[in-house]
Amino acid sequence: MNRALMLVLLAVLAIAAPFYVYPILLMTVLSYVVFASSFNLLLGYAGLLCFGHAMFFGTAAYFAGWLLKNTALSIELCFLLSALSMAALGWVVGLIAARRGGIQFAMITLAISQFIYFLLLRAPFTGGEDGLQRIPRSALFGMFDVSSNLALYYVILAFSVLAILVFYRVVHSPFGEVLKAIRDNEARVESLGFIPERFKVLALTLSAGLAGLAGAMKAAAYQIATLHDVSFHISGTIIFMTLLGGLGTLTGPMVGAAMIVLLNDYLAQYGEWALIIQGAVFLVVILFFRKGVVGEIEARLKKPGRV
Amino acid sequence: MTQSDYALEARNLSKSFGGFHAVKTVNLKVRRGSIHALIGPNGAGKTTCFNLLTKTLTPTEGQVLLDGQDITGLRSAQVARMGLVRSFQISATFPHLTCLENVRVALQSNHGTAFKFWRSLRAVEGLNARARALLEQVGLAGREDTLATELSYGKKRALEIATTLALDPKVMLLDEPTAGMGHEDVEPITDLIRQVSAGRTILIVEHNLSVVSSLCERITVLQHGEVLTEGTYDAVSNDPEVITAYMGGVDD
């Protein structure tokens, strides 16, 4: 009951928000909420630390940007194609990296993401250091004009809700149950007749698809795609958002993502003081919210830490 | 006796790490339906031998046969599906899953749902009854929704056995099932092993000799990576070589 009320409240808030807050900022929040969930699927539910998760986010931003600029495809198809192509990339990365666990997995994914960064820097269609600029916003279903910030916000809101539903379903599926078992004890899962790599590859495929959608949404919102989106800085940021919100909780990383995006936006006016204030905020979280903000609140409410 | 009277067989099994021969040409036959123990002083190669039999390690030489079928080149996931399932020395539960989920994951092994990421958990609700029955069998009735991490050490072991039983294995390999257990837990686990041994073959690595004497029909003693002797508990425990191996001989 309580939960239904919360969801209704959240829906009202999400629908009313762009009339009070700058829509581009809200779209950034949504993109990172989806991106953080995709990362949470790997680290929180499969125990896989992907150190180069920005490769899916940033490549999708370029890919969606290129599609929007150079083809007549409608915007929702550009989003879906970006998600699908990143899922394919995730599958390939999974085939290379999934036999390894722990720090080796992290290092291999980092290496692949650096390689992709270099490719995108050199590729002829990415605009090099300038990135892709003035990305147009194609019509929804080829019919409805969504070039205004307000209209695009609702498109992105719809896709974000869809992405979160997919994430929710995956972690609460028979597959998700095996995935959590792998996170807890991989050797035992293997001894029960499963081949863990196959599950990790599928997890990475799904996660990369969601991250791809996030990157495409971000490109449409900002109308630019740059190397920054593929950089290690973004990969690090997403790890941080996840830990801040609460690793292994369903909503923690989403909350962490929203917190950091809003904090960065608010602190931008303080120039270089921003970093110092940011550091202080993080210290407080580390000292008083050891399980992350949502993780700690859940623990205090004595809900057992179910994931 | 024909070959298939033995559920599990090791032929000339060897494993070396660099120049160190941890296991040297071990021959072992585990009769179908028996409880067989593998014992030996510390460093005798018991765990290495165990890991070779469960395919956790690949032997340098030799063969492992399950029901007369060569399984040397297979992965542990494959032999698990053929009916050979192992336990671990450190209790191997999934700490952040409930007891019911722990068992249900194992039941999914033969259920064909494990990759269905688009289905809700209703797809595996049909397994709950079987999972509950297994929990009840090992004395965990009423703990379905308890997280495995919250169980006592002995109960974790019981949960692990329930999880193993979910695969209905023909052969169970148990690695020191009573290791690190208090007295009060040893007897229930011993009883449980005896109870689940019906219709199965069990090979057990164990330090606790009273557990071995009460459970096992045949005992193989390892020393320095080789088989020292094999026989019943009485025969083995009176063997002067075994006594020397355990107490430490003058020439050691």
Tab-separated table of N, CA, C and O in Angstrom, chain A residues 37-112:
chain	number	residue	atom	x	y	z
A	37	SER	N	21.676	2.248	-12.995
A	37	SER	CA	20.984	0.969	-12.831
A	37	SER	C	21.670	-0.117	-13.649
A	37	SER	O	21.795	-1.257	-13.195
A	38	SER	N	22.116	0.244	-14.836
A	38	SER	CA	22.792	-0.750	-15.671
A	38	SER	C	24.086	-1.196	-14.999
A	38	SER	O	24.451	-2.372	-15.039
A	39	PHE	N	24.764	-0.257	-14.346
A	39	PHE	CA	25.998	-0.596	-13.637
A	39	PHE	C	25.691	-1.448	-12.403
A	39	PHE	O	26.399	-2.404	-12.092
A	40	ASN	N	24.599	-1.103	-11.730
A	40	ASN	CA	24.169	-1.845	-10.549
A	40	ASN	C	23.838	-3.294	-10.896
A	40	ASN	O	24.113	-4.212	-10.117
A	41	LEU	N	23.264	-3.504	-12.073
A	41	LEU	CA	22.952	-4.869	-12.515
A	41	LEU	C	24.221	-5.719	-12.512
A	41	LEU	O	24.208	-6.876	-12.096
A	42	LEU	N	25.331	-5.116	-12.936
A	42	LEU	CA	26.588	-5.865	-12.977
A	42	LEU	C	27.228	-5.994	-11.601
A	42	LEU	O	27.511	-7.090	-11.126
A	43	LEU	N	27.470	-4.851	-10.955
A	43	LEU	CA	28.227	-4.898	-9.707
A	43	LEU	C	27.367	-5.374	-8.538
A	43	LEU	O	27.793	-6.201	-7.736
A	44	GLY	N	26.155	-4.866	-8.459
A	44	GLY	CA	25.310	-5.192	-7.314
A	44	GLY	C	24.691	-6.578	-7.393
A	44	GLY	O	24.453	-7.207	-6.368
A	45	TYR	N	24.413	-7.066	-8.580
A	45	TYR	CA	23.681	-8.327	-8.706
A	45	TYR	C	24.495	-9.458	-9.307
A	45	TYR	O	24.147	-10.621	-9.152
A	46	ALA	N	25.580	-9.137	-10.031
A	46	ALA	CA	26.416	-10.208	-10.568
A	46	ALA	C	27.814	-10.181	-9.961
A	46	ALA	O	28.622	-11.059	-10.225
A	47	GLY	N	28.094	-9.139	-9.164
A	47	GLY	CA	29.413	-9.036	-8.543
A	47	GLY	C	30.527	-8.734	-9.532
A	47	GLY	O	31.683	-9.028	-9.270
A	48	LEU	N	30.167	-8.144	-10.674
A	48	LEU	CA	31.178	-7.840	-11.690
A	48	LEU	C	31.489	-6.351	-11.692
A	48	LEU	O	30.598	-5.527	-11.924
A	49	LEU	N	32.755	-6.010	-11.442
A	49	LEU	CA	33.151	-4.604	-11.458
A	49	LEU	C	33.658	-4.249	-12.842
A	49	LEU	O	34.736	-4.656	-13.254
A	50	CYS	N	32.845	-3.489	-13.587
A	50	CYS	CA	33.233	-3.054	-14.928
A	50	CYS	C	33.876	-1.676	-14.796
A	50	CYS	O	33.213	-0.718	-14.429
A	51	PHE	N	35.159	-1.612	-15.090
A	51	PHE	CA	35.900	-0.361	-14.902
A	51	PHE	C	35.795	0.558	-16.112
A	51	PHE	O	36.308	1.665	-16.070
A	52	GLY	N	35.161	0.067	-17.168
A	52	GLY	CA	35.089	0.905	-18.373
A	52	GLY	C	33.674	1.041	-18.869
A	52	GLY	O	33.414	1.021	-20.066
A	53	HIS	N	32.729	1.185	-17.924
A	53	HIS	CA	31.328	1.158	-18.325
A	53	HIS	C	30.957	2.325	-19.239
A	53	HIS	O	29.977	2.258	-19.969
A	54	ALA	N	31.768	3.391	-19.200
A	54	ALA	CA	31.503	4.541	-20.070
A	54	ALA	C	31.603	4.179	-21.545
A	54	ALA	O	31.073	4.884	-22.396
A	55	MET	N	32.266	3.059	-21.868
A	55	MET	CA	32.376	2.711	-23.288
A	55	MET	C	30.999	2.493	-23.904
A	55	MET	O	30.782	2.823	-25.061
A	56	PHE	N	30.069	1.939	-23.125
A	56	PHE	CA	28.725	1.713	-23.662
A	56	PHE	C	27.939	3.024	-23.712
A	56	PHE	O	27.236	3.311	-24.671
A	57	PHE	N	28.083	3.810	-22.664
A	57	PHE	CA	27.388	5.094	-22.558
A	57	PHE	C	27.860	6.042	-23.661
A	57	PHE	O	27.064	6.589	-24.426
A	58	GLY	N	29.161	6.202	-23.756
A	58	GLY	CA	29.728	7.176	-24.689
A	58	GLY	C	29.606	6.760	-26.144
A	58	GLY	O	29.294	7.578	-27.017
A	59	THR	N	29.847	5.475	-26.415
A	59	THR	CA	29.723	5.003	-27.796
A	59	THR	C	28.283	5.158	-28.268
A	59	THR	O	28.026	5.544	-29.411
A	60	ALA	N	27.343	4.858	-27.367
A	60	ALA	CA	25.932	5.010	-27.724
A	60	ALA	C	25.604	6.472	-28.009
A	60	ALA	O	24.805	6.775	-28.903
A	61	ALA	N	26.211	7.382	-27.254
A	61	ALA	CA	25.970	8.811	-27.491
A	61	ALA	C	26.405	9.181	-28.907
A	61	ALA	O	25.670	9.848	-29.652
A	62	TYR	N	27.591	8.718	-29.312
A	62	TYR	CA	28.057	8.963	-30.677
A	62	TYR	C	27.148	8.306	-31.701
A	62	TYR	O	26.793	8.903	-32.716
A	63	PHE	N	26.801	7.052	-31.412
A	63	PHE	CA	26.015	6.280	-32.382
A	63	PHE	C	24.645	6.929	-32.577
A	63	PHE	O	24.200	7.148	-33.710
A	64	ALA	N	23.986	7.271	-31.470
A	64	ALA	CA	22.669	7.913	-31.564
A	64	ALA	C	22.799	9.265	-32.261
A	64	ALA	O	21.972	9.624	-33.106
A	65	GLY	N	23.857	10.011	-31.917
A	65	GLY	CA	24.085	11.312	-32.529
A	65	GLY	C	24.263	11.194	-34.028
A	65	GLY	O	23.679	11.962	-34.813
A	66	TRP	N	25.035	10.206	-34.420
A	66	TRP	CA	25.273	9.995	-35.854
A	66	TRP	C	23.968	9.616	-36.561
A	66	TRP	O	23.664	10.134	-37.629
A	67	LEU	N	23.183	8.722	-35.944
A	67	LEU	CA	21.903	8.316	-36.536
A	67	LEU	C	20.971	9.509	-36.686
A	67	LEU	O	20.339	9.705	-37.726
A	68	LEU	N	20.887	10.324	-35.646
A	68	LEU	CA	19.970	11.460	-35.673
A	68	LEU	C	20.396	12.487	-36.725
A	68	LEU	O	19.569	13.139	-37.364
A	69	LYS	N	21.709	12.633	-36.889
A	69	LYS	CA	22.206	13.613	-37.845
A	69	LYS	C	22.106	13.138	-39.290
A	69	LYS	O	21.814	13.912	-40.188
A	70	ASN	N	22.405	11.869	-39.504
A	70	ASN	CA	22.610	11.383	-40.871
A	70	ASN	C	21.524	10.482	-41.428
A	70	ASN	O	21.604	10.071	-42.569
A	71	THR	N	20.552	10.120	-40.622
A	71	THR	CA	19.478	9.282	-41.154
A	71	THR	C	18.142	9.950	-40.858
A	71	THR	O	18.071	10.896	-40.086
A	72	ALA	N	17.116	9.399	-41.471
A	72	ALA	CA	15.780	9.953	-41.271
A	72	ALA	C	15.012	9.175	-40.202
A	72	ALA	O	13.799	9.328	-40.063
A	73	LEU	N	15.724	8.335	-39.463
A	73	LEU	CA	15.051	7.506	-38.462
A	73	LEU	C	14.419	8.348	-37.364
A	73	LEU	O	14.969	9.380	-36.961
A	74	SER	N	13.261	7.906	-36.882
A	74	SER	CA	12.615	8.637	-35.801
A	74	SER	C	13.378	8.409	-34.496
A	74	SER	O	14.166	7.468	-34.362
A	75	ILE	N	13.127	9.267	-33.523
A	75	ILE	CA	13.991	9.309	-32.342
A	75	ILE	C	13.924	8.026	-31.521
A	75	ILE	O	14.942	7.547	-31.000
A	76	GLU	N	12.715	7.419	-31.433
A	76	GLU	CA	12.626	6.210	-30.602
A	76	GLU	C	13.395	5.060	-31.235
A	76	GLU	O	13.987	4.238	-30.536
A	77	LEU	N	13.442	5.034	-32.590
A	77	LEU	CA	14.236	3.996	-33.248
A	77	LEU	C	15.727	4.216	-33.022
A	77	LEU	O	16.488	3.264	-32.839
A	78	CYS	N	16.142	5.479	-33.011
A	78	CYS	CA	17.545	5.782	-32.730
A	78	CYS	C	17.927	5.312	-31.323
A	78	CYS	O	18.998	4.743	-31.118
A	79	PHE	N	17.030	5.531	-30.366
A	79	PHE	CA	17.286	5.070	-28.993
A	79	PHE	C	17.399	3.550	-28.955
A	79	PHE	O	18.338	2.989	-28.370
A	80	LEU	N	16.421	2.881	-29.594
A	80	LEU	CA	16.405	1.420	-29.535
A	80	LEU	C	17.612	0.818	-30.245
A	80	LEU	O	18.228	-0.133	-29.753
A	81	LEU	N	17.956	1.390	-31.404
A	81	LEU	CA	19.122	0.870	-32.137
A	81	LEU	C	20.404	1.064	-31.328
A	81	LEU	O	21.289	0.207	-31.337
A	82	SER	N	20.506	2.201	-30.638
A	82	SER	CA	21.682	2.440	-29.803
A	82	SER	C	21.761	1.385	-28.701
A	82	SER	O	22.833	0.820	-28.433
A	83	ALA	N	20.608	1.116	-28.068
A	83	ALA	CA	20.597	0.122	-26.989
A	83	ALA	C	20.982	-1.256	-27.539
A	83	ALA	O	21.809	-1.963	-26.950
A	84	LEU	N	20.420	-1.621	-28.683
A	84	LEU	CA	20.701	-2.946	-29.255
A	84	LEU	C	22.163	-3.086	-29.670
A	84	LEU	O	22.794	-4.113	-29.431
A	85	SER	N	22.705	-2.022	-30.289
A	85	SER	CA	24.097	-2.134	-30.739
A	85	SER	C	25.047	-2.207	-29.541
A	85	SER	O	26.049	-2.927	-29.584
A	86	MET	N	24.709	-1.501	-28.455
A	86	MET	CA	25.567	-1.581	-27.273
A	86	MET	C	25.419	-2.942	-26.587
A	86	MET	O	26.367	-3.455	-26.012
A	87	ALA	N	24.214	-3.524	-26.671
A	87	ALA	CA	24.052	-4.881	-26.142
A	87	ALA	C	24.969	-5.833	-26.897
A	87	ALA	O	25.617	-6.701	-26.299
A	88	ALA	N	25.055	-5.637	-28.218
A	88	ALA	CA	25.946	-6.482	-29.017
A	88	ALA	C	27.401	-6.267	-28.600
A	88	ALA	O	28.163	-7.226	-28.451
A	89	LEU	N	27.767	-4.993	-28.385
A	89	LEU	CA	29.130	-4.710	-27.935
A	89	LEU	C	29.377	-5.349	-26.560
A	89	LEU	O	30.437	-5.926	-26.303
A	90	GLY	N	28.375	-5.248	-25.690
A	90	GLY	CA	28.494	-5.858	-24.366
A	90	GLY	C	28.689	-7.361	-24.459
A	90	GLY	O	29.464	-7.949	-23.696
A	91	TRP	N	28.017	-7.981	-25.400
A	91	TRP	CA	28.149	-9.420	-25.598
A	91	TRP	C	29.589	-9.765	-25.991
A	91	TRP	O	30.190	-10.688	-25.445
A	92	VAL	N	30.147	-8.973	-26.926
A	92	VAL	CA	31.527	-9.222	-27.366
A	92	VAL	C	32.499	-9.023	-26.197
A	92	VAL	O	33.378	-9.857	-25.944
A	93	VAL	N	32.315	-7.909	-25.464
A	93	VAL	CA	33.184	-7.657	-24.308
A	93	VAL	C	33.044	-8.807	-23.301
A	93	VAL	O	34.028	-9.277	-22.731
A	94	GLY	N	31.816	-9.282	-23.133
A	94	GLY	CA	31.577	-10.395	-22.217
A	94	GLY	C	32.330	-11.642	-22.628
A	94	GLY	O	32.937	-12.318	-21.789
A	95	LEU	N	32.319	-11.947	-23.916
A	95	LEU	CA	33.032	-13.136	-24.392
A	95	LEU	C	34.515	-13.040	-24.062
A	95	LEU	O	35.169	-14.037	-23.756
A	96	ILE	N	35.053	-11.817	-24.121
A	96	ILE	CA	36.478	-11.638	-23.852
A	96	ILE	C	36.746	-11.658	-22.343
A	96	ILE	O	37.703	-12.271	-21.876
A	97	ALA	N	35.879	-10.995	-21.576
A	97	ALA	CA	36.200	-10.717	-20.172
A	97	ALA	C	35.561	-11.671	-19.170
A	97	ALA	O	36.046	-11.799	-18.043
A	98	ALA	N	34.480	-12.360	-19.552
A	98	ALA	CA	33.674	-13.040	-18.523
A	98	ALA	C	34.339	-14.273	-17.927
A	98	ALA	O	33.934	-14.736	-16.866
A	99	ARG	N	35.334	-14.822	-18.596
A	99	ARG	CA	36.009	-15.975	-17.998
A	99	ARG	C	36.800	-15.558	-16.763
A	99	ARG	O	37.190	-16.387	-15.953
A	100	ARG	N	37.052	-14.271	-16.663
A	100	ARG	CA	37.822	-13.753	-15.529
A	100	ARG	C	36.866	-13.154	-14.516
A	100	ARG	O	35.800	-12.678	-14.861
A	101	GLY	N	37.312	-13.142	-13.274
A	101	GLY	CA	36.503	-12.485	-12.261
A	101	GLY	C	37.316	-11.386	-11.606
A	101	GLY	O	38.470	-11.157	-11.954
A	102	GLY	N	36.691	-10.695	-10.674
A	102	GLY	CA	37.370	-9.750	-9.805
A	102	GLY	C	38.164	-8.702	-10.544
A	102	GLY	O	37.690	-8.085	-11.491
A	103	ILE	N	39.400	-8.511	-10.110
A	103	ILE	CA	40.197	-7.403	-10.603
A	103	ILE	C	40.586	-7.609	-12.064
A	103	ILE	O	40.747	-6.662	-12.820
A	104	GLN	N	40.695	-8.877	-12.490
A	104	GLN	CA	41.036	-9.139	-13.889
A	104	GLN	C	39.914	-8.670	-14.811
A	104	GLN	O	40.160	-8.067	-15.845
A	105	PHE	N	38.680	-8.941	-14.392
A	105	PHE	CA	37.535	-8.478	-15.174
A	105	PHE	C	37.558	-6.950	-15.262
A	105	PHE	O	37.354	-6.364	-16.331
A	106	ALA	N	37.823	-6.316	-14.141
A	106	ALA	CA	37.871	-4.851	-14.100
A	106	ALA	C	38.936	-4.319	-15.055
A	106	ALA	O	38.700	-3.367	-15.820
A	107	MET	N	40.114	-4.947	-15.039
A	107	MET	CA	41.221	-4.453	-15.856
A	107	MET	C	40.969	-4.688	-17.349
A	107	MET	O	41.297	-3.845	-18.177
A	108	ILE	N	40.385	-5.842	-17.681
A	108	ILE	CA	40.106	-6.124	-19.097
A	108	ILE	C	39.068	-5.134	-19.634
A	108	ILE	O	39.221	-4.578	-20.723
A	109	THR	N	38.020	-4.886	-18.850
A	109	THR	CA	37.009	-3.942	-19.322
A	109	THR	C	37.595	-2.531	-19.437
A	109	THR	O	37.261	-1.788	-20.355
A	110	LEU	N	38.496	-2.187	-18.521
A	110	LEU	CA	39.152	-0.877	-18.606
A	110	LEU	C	39.969	-0.783	-19.894
A	110	LEU	O	39.902	0.215	-20.623
A	111	ALA	N	40.721	-1.845	-20.180
A	111	ALA	CA	41.569	-1.841	-21.377
A	111	ALA	C	40.712	-1.705	-22.639
A	111	ALA	O	41.036	-0.915	-23.532
A	112	ILE	N	39.617	-2.463	-22.697
A	112	ILE	CA	38.762	-2.388	-23.889
A	112	ILE	C	38.167	-0.988	-24.027
A	112	ILE	O	38.088	-0.424	-25.124
